[in-house]
Tab-separated table of C-alpha atoms in Angstrom:
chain	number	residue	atom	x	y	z
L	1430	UNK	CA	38.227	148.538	-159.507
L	1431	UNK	CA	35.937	151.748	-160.428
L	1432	UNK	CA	32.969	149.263	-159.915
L	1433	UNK	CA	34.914	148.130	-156.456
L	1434	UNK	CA	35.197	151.537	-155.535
L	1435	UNK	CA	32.069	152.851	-156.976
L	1436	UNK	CA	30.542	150.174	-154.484
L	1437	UNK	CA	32.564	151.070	-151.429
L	1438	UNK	CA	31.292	154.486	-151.965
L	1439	UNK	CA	27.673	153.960	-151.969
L	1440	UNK	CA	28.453	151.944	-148.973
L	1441	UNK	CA	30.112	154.518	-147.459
L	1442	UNK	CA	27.566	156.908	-148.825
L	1443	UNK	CA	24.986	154.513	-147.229
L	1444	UNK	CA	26.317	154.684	-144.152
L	1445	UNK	CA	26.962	157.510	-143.886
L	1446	UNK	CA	23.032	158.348	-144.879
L	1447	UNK	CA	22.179	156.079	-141.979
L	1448	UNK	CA	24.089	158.111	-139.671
L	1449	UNK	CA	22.868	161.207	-140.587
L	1450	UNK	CA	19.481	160.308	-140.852
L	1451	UNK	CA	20.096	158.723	-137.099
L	1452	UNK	CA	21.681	161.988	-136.150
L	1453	UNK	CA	18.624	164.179	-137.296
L	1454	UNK	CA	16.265	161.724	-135.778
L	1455	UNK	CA	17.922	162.143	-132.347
L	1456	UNK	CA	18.369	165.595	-133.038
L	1457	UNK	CA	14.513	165.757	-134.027
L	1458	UNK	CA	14.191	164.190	-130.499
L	1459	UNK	CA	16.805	166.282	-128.804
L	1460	UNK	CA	14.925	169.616	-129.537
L	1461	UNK	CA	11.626	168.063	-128.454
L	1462	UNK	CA	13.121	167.123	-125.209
L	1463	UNK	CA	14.308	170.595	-125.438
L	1464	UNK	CA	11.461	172.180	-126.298
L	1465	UNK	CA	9.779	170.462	-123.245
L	1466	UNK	CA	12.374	171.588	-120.873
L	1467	UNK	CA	12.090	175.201	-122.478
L	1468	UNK	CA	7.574	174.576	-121.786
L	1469	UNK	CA	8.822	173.158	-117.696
L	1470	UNK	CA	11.035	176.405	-117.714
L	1471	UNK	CA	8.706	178.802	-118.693
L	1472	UNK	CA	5.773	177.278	-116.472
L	1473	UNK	CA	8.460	176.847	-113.629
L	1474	UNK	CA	9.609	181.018	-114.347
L	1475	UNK	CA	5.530	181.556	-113.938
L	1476	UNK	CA	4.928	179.730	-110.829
L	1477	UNK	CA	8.132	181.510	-109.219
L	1478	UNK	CA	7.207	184.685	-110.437
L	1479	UNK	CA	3.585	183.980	-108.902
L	1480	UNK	CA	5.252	182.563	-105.266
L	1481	UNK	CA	7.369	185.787	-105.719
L	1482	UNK	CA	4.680	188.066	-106.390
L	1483	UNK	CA	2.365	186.454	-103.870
L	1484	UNK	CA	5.782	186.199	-100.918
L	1485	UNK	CA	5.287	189.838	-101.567
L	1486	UNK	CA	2.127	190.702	-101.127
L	1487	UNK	CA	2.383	188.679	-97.828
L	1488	UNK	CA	5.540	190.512	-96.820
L	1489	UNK	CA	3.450	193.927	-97.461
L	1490	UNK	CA	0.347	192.264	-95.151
L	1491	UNK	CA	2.851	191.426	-92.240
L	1492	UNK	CA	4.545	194.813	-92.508
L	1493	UNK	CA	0.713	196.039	-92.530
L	1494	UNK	CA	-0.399	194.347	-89.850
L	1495	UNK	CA	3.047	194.770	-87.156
L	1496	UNK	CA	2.835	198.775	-87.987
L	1497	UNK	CA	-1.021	198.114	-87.042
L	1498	UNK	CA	-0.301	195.991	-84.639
L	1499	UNK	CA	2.426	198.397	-82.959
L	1500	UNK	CA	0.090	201.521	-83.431
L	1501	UNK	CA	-2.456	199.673	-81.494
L	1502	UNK	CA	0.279	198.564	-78.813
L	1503	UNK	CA	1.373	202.256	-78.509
L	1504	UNK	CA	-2.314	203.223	-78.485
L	1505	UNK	CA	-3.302	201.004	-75.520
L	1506	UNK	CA	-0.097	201.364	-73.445
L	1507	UNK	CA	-0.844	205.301	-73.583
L	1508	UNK	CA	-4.535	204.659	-72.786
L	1509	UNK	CA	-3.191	202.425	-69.895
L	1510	UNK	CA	-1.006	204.750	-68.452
L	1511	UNK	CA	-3.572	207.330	-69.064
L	1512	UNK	CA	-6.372	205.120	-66.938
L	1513	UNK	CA	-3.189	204.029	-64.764
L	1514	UNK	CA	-2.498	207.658	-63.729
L	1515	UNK	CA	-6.072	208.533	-63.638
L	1516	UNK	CA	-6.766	205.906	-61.026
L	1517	UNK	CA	-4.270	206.920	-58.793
L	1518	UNK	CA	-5.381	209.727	-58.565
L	1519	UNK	CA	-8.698	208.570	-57.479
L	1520	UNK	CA	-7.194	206.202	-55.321
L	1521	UNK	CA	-5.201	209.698	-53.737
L	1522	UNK	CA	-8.949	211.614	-53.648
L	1523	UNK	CA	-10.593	208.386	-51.943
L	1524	UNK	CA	-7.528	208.116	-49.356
L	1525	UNK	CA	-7.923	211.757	-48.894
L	1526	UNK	CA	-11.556	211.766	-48.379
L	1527	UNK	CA	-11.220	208.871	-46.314
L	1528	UNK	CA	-8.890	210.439	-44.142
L	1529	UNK	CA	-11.245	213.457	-43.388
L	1530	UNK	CA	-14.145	211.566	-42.821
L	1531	UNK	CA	-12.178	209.474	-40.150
L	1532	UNK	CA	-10.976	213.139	-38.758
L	1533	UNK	CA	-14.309	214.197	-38.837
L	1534	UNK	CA	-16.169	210.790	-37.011
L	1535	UNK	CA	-13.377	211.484	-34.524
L	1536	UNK	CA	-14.068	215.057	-34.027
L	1537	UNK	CA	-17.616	214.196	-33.360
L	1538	UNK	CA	-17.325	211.195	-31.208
L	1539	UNK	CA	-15.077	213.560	-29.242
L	1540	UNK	CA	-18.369	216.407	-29.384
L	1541	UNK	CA	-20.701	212.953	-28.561
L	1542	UNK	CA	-18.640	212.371	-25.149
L	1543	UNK	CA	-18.847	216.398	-24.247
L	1544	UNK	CA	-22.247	216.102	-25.057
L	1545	UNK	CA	-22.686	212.858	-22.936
L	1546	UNK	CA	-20.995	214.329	-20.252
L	1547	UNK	CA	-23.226	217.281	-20.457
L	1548	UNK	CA	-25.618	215.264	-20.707
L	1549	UNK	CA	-25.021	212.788	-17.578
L	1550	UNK	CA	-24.267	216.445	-15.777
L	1551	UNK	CA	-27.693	218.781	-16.945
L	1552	UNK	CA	-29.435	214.668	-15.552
L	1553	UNK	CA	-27.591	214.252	-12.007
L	1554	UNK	CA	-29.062	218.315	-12.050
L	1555	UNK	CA	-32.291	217.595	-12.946
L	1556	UNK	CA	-32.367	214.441	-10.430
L	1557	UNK	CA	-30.984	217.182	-7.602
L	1558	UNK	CA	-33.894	219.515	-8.642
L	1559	UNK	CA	-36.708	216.813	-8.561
L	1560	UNK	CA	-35.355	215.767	-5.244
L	1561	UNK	CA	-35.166	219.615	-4.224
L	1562	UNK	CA	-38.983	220.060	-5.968
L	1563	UNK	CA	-40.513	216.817	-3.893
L	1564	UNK	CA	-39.094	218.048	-1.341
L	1565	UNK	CA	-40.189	221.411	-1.643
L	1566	UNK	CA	-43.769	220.378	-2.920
L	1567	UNK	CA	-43.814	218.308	0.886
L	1568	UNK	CA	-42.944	221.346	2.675
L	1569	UNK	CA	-45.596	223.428	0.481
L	1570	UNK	CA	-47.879	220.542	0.935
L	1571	UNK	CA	-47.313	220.750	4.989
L	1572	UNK	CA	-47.399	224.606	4.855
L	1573	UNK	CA	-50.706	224.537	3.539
L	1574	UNK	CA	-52.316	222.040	5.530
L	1575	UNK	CA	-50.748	223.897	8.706
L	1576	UNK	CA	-52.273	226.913	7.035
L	1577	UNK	CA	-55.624	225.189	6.642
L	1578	UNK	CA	-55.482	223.666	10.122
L	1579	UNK	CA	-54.174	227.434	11.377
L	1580	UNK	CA	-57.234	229.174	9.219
L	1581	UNK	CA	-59.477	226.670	10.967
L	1582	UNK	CA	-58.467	227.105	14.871
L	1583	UNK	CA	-58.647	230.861	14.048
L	1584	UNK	CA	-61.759	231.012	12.708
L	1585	UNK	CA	-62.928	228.933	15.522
C-alpha cells in the first residue's frame, strides 16, 4: 500500500511537474507576448508623442501665419482706404478743375462773340470808310483834273 501510494504520488508529483513546467512555459511565453506589447507601447507612446509634438508645432505655424495673415489684412485695408480716400480727393480736385476750366472756356467764348461782334462792327466801318475814301479819292481825282483843266484855260 506504501508502494501503491508511493506510486500515486510520483504520479501525482509527475503531473503535477508537467503542469507546472506547462504553466512556466506559457508563462515564459506570456511575458514575451508581454514584453512585445510593452516594445508596441513604448514605440506607439513615441510616435504619439512625435504626432503630438509635431500637431503642435503646426498649431504654432497656423497661429503664425493667421496673426500674419490678419496683420497683412489690416495693413492693406488701411492702405486701401488710405489710396481710397486719397483718390477721391483727386477725383474732387479734377471735378473742381474741370469745372473752372468749363467756366473759364465759357467766359471766353462769351469775350470771342464780343470780340466777333466788334469785330463784324470795326469791318462794316472799315467797308463804310473805303466806300467814303473811293469816293473821296474820285472827287479828289475830279478836283484835280478840273484844277489841271482850270490851270490850263487860265494860263491860256
Amino acid at each position: 500500500m506504501v508502494a501503491k501510494s508511493k506510486s500515486a504520488l510520483g504520479a501525482q508529483l509527475n503531473d503535477v511537474k508537467a503542469l507546472c513546467d506547462n504553466e512556466a512555459r506559457e508563462r515564459q511565453l506570456l511575458l514575451g507576448k508581454f514584453r512585445n506589447l510593452e516594445h508596441e507601447v513604448d514605440g506607439a507612446k513615441e510616435a504619439l508623442d512625435e504626432e503630438a509634438a509635431g500637431r503642435e508645432n503646426i498649431l504654432r505655424l497656423v497661429a503664425k501665419a493667421e496673426g500674419d495673415a490678419a496683420l497683412l489684412r489690416q495693413k492693406y485695408e488701411v492702405e486701401a482706404v488710405a489710396k481710397g480716400e486719397e483718390l477721391e480727393m483727386t477725383k474732387m480736385k479734377l471735378t473742381a478743375r474741370n469745372t473752372e476750366a468749363e467756366a473759364t472756356i465759357d467766359n471766353l467764348n462769351a469775350k470771342l462773340t464780343q470780340v466777333e461782334k466788334a469785330k463784324g462792327k470795326i469791318q462794316g466801318e472799315i467797308n463804310e470808310m473805303t466806300a467814303n475814301l473811293d469816293q473821296a479819292q474820285v472827287v479828289n481825282a475830279t478836283m484835280e483834273r478840273k484844277a489841271k483843266a482850270f490851270d490850263k484855260t487860265s494860263l491860256r
